[in-house]
XYZ file of C-alpha atoms in Angstrom:
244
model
C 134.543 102.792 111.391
C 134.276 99.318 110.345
C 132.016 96.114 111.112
C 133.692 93.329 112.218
C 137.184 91.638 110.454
C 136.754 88.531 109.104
C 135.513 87.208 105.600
C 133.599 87.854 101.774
C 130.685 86.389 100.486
C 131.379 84.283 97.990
C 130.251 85.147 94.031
C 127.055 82.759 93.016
C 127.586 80.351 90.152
C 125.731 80.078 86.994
C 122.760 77.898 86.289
C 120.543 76.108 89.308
C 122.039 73.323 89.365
C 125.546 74.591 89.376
C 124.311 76.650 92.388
C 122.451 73.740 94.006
C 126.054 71.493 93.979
C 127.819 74.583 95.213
C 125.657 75.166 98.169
C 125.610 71.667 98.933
C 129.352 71.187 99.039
C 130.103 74.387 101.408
C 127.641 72.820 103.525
C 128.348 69.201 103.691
C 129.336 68.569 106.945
C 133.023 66.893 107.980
C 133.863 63.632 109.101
C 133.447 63.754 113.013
C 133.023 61.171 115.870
C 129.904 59.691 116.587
C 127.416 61.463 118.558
C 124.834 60.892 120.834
C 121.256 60.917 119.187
C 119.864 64.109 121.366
C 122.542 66.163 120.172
C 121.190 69.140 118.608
C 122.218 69.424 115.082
C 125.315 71.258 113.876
C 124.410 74.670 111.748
C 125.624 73.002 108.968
C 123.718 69.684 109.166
C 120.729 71.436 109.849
C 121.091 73.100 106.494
C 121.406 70.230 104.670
C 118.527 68.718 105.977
C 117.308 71.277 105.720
C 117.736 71.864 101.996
C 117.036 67.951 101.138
C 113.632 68.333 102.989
C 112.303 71.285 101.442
C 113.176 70.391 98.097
C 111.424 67.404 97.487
C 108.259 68.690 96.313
C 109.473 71.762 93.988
C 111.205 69.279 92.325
C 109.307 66.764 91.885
C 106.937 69.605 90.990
C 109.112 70.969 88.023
C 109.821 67.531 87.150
C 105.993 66.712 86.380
C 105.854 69.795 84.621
C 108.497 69.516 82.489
C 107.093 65.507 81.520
C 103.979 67.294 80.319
C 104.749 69.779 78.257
C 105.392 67.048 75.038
C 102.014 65.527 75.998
C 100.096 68.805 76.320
C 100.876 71.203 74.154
C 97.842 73.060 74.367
C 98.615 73.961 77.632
C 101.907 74.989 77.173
C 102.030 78.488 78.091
C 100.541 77.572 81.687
C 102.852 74.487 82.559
C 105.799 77.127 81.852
C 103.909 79.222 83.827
C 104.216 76.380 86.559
C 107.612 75.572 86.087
C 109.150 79.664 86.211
C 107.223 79.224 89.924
C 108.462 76.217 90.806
C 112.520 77.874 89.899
C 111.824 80.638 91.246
C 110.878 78.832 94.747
C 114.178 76.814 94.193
C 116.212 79.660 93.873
C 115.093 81.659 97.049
C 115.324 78.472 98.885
C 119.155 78.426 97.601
C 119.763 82.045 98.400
C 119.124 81.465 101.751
C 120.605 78.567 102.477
C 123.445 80.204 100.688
C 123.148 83.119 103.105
C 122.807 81.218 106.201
C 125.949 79.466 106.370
C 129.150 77.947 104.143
C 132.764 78.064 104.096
C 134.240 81.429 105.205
C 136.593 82.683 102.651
C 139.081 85.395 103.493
C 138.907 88.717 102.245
C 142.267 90.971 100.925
C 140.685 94.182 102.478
C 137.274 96.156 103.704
C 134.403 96.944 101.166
C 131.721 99.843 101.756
C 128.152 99.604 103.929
C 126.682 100.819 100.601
C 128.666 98.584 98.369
C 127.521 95.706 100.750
C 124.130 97.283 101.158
C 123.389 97.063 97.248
C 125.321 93.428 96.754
C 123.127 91.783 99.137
C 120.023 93.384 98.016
C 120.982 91.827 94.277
C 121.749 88.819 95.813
C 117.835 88.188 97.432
C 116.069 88.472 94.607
C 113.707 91.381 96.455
C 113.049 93.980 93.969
C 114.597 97.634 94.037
C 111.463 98.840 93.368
C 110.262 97.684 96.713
C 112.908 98.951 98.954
C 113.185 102.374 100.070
C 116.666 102.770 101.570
C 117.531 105.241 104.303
C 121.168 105.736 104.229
C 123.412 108.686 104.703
C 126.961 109.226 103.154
C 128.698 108.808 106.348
C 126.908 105.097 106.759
C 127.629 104.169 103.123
C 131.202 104.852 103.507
C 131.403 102.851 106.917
C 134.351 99.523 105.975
C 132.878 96.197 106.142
C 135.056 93.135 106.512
C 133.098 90.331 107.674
C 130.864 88.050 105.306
C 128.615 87.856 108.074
C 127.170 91.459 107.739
C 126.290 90.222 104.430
C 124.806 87.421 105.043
C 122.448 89.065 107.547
C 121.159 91.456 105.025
C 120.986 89.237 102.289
C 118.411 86.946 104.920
C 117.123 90.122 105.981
C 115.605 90.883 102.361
C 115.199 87.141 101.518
C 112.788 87.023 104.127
C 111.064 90.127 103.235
C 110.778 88.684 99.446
C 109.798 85.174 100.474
C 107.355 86.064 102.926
C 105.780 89.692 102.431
C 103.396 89.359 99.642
C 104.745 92.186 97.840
C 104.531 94.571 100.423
C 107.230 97.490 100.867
C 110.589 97.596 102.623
C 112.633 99.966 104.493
C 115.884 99.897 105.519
C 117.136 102.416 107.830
C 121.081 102.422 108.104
C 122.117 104.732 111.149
C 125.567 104.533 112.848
C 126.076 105.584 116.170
C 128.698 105.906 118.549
C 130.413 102.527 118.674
C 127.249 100.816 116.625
C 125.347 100.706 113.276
C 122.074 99.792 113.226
C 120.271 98.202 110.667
C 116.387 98.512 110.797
C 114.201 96.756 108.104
C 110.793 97.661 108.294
C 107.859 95.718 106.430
C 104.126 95.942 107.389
C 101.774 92.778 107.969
C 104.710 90.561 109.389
C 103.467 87.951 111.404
C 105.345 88.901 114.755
C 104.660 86.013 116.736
C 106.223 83.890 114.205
C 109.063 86.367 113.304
C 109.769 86.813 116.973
C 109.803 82.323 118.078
C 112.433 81.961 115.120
C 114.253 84.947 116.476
C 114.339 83.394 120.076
C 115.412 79.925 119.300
C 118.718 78.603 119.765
C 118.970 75.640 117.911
C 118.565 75.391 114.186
C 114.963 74.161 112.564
C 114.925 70.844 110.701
C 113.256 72.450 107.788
C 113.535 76.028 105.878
C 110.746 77.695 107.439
C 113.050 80.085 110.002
C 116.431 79.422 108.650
C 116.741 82.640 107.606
C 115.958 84.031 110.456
C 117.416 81.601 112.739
C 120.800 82.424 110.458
C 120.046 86.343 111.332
C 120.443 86.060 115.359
C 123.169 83.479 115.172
C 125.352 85.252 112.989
C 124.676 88.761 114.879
C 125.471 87.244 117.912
C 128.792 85.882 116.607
C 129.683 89.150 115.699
C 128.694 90.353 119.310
C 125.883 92.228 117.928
C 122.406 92.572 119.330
C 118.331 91.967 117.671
C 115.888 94.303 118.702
C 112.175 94.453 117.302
C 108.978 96.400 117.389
C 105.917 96.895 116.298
C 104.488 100.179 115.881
C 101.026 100.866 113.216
C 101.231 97.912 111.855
C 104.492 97.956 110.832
C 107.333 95.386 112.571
C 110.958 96.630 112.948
C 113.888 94.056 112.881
C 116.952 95.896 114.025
C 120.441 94.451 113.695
C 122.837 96.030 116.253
C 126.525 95.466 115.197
C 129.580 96.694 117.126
C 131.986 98.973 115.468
C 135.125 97.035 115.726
């Protein structure tokens, strides 16, 4: 059994910055012919705006910070305070921007659900601690060799991390005949939210459902299939992808 044939995530670089340049160049957009102004975006324009627009104040932010710390010293400790926040914003912005699109680099062969599984949970920032996985051998042995499955789980838990408050994750991996399904449960989602980015078709002009937006395009392209429920307070994002 194995999802899709296609690509591996690329390795992150060292330092924000270095990771900020890197992002920026796999999603620079190439030279093309004009087009007309009601065009809808290209994915990777809309990332780049997307990325310039949302990081205007955390900067700017960390910037001020960093300008005060000579002049206040007394307040050191809480303007470092300020500026681990401000990073740490920066950085989940980056991981999923990171996650959402990019050059597609070719892979030599198929890597493990579980390998993938544990890679893109490193790669959000969203604390083991938090996560409880649901997994059996036979799904952690299933051959992934598509970036793209990746990519979804890595937005999958960004999201989670970004925007659940601490609350706990689940992640149910089941295969089934000619499918896997990946369900992440979290409690206290706003669904009416969750459920507009999942809908939309065209990419936002801002961060706020890139992720998201990222999940259903990329599952799609893959010939998957989103579904979602709510059950106790609790809302269920499943990712539906084809065994190939």
């Amino acid at each position: 059994m194995t999802l899709a044939a296609d690509t591996q995530a690329s390795t992150c670089s060292r330092g924000l910055l270095n990771d900020l340049a890197r992002v920026l160049r796999a999603h620079l957009p190439r030279p093309r012919r004009a087009r007309a102004a009601e065009d809808a975006p290209s994915p990777e324009d809309a990332v780049v705006r997307a990325l310039c627009h949302d990081m205007r104040s955390p900067l700017a932010s960390l910037e001020a910070v960093l300008g005060s710390l000579d002049r206040a010293p007394g307040h050191a400790a809480e303007l470092l305070e300020l500026a681990r926040a401000q990073t740490a914003h920066l950085s989940s912005m980056l991981r999923t921007a990171d996650a959402t699109g990019g050059a597609l680099r070719r892979s030599a062969g198929t890597r493990r659900l579980g390998e993938v599984v544990q890679a893109s949970l490193a790669a959000s920032g969203l604390p083991r601690s938090q996560l409880t996985l649901e997994m059996s051998e036979e799904a952690t042995d299933i051959g992934v060799a598509d970036a793209r499955v990746q990519r979804i789980l890595i937005n999958l838990f960004e999201n989670a991390h970004r925007h659940g408050r601490g609350a706990p994750v689940r992640l149910r991996v089941e295969p089934r005949r000619g499918w896997v399904d990946l369900a992440l449960t979290q409690p206290g989602v706003p669904v009416n939210r969750v459920v507009q980015h999942l809908r939309t078709t065209r990419p936002p002009t801002d961060l706020t459902g890139l992720g998201l937006w990222s999940v259903q395009r990329q599952t799609r392209e893959l010939g998957g299939r989103l579904l979602w429920a709510e059950h106790g307070g609790d809302f269920t994002l499943t990712v539906q992808l084809p065994d190939r």
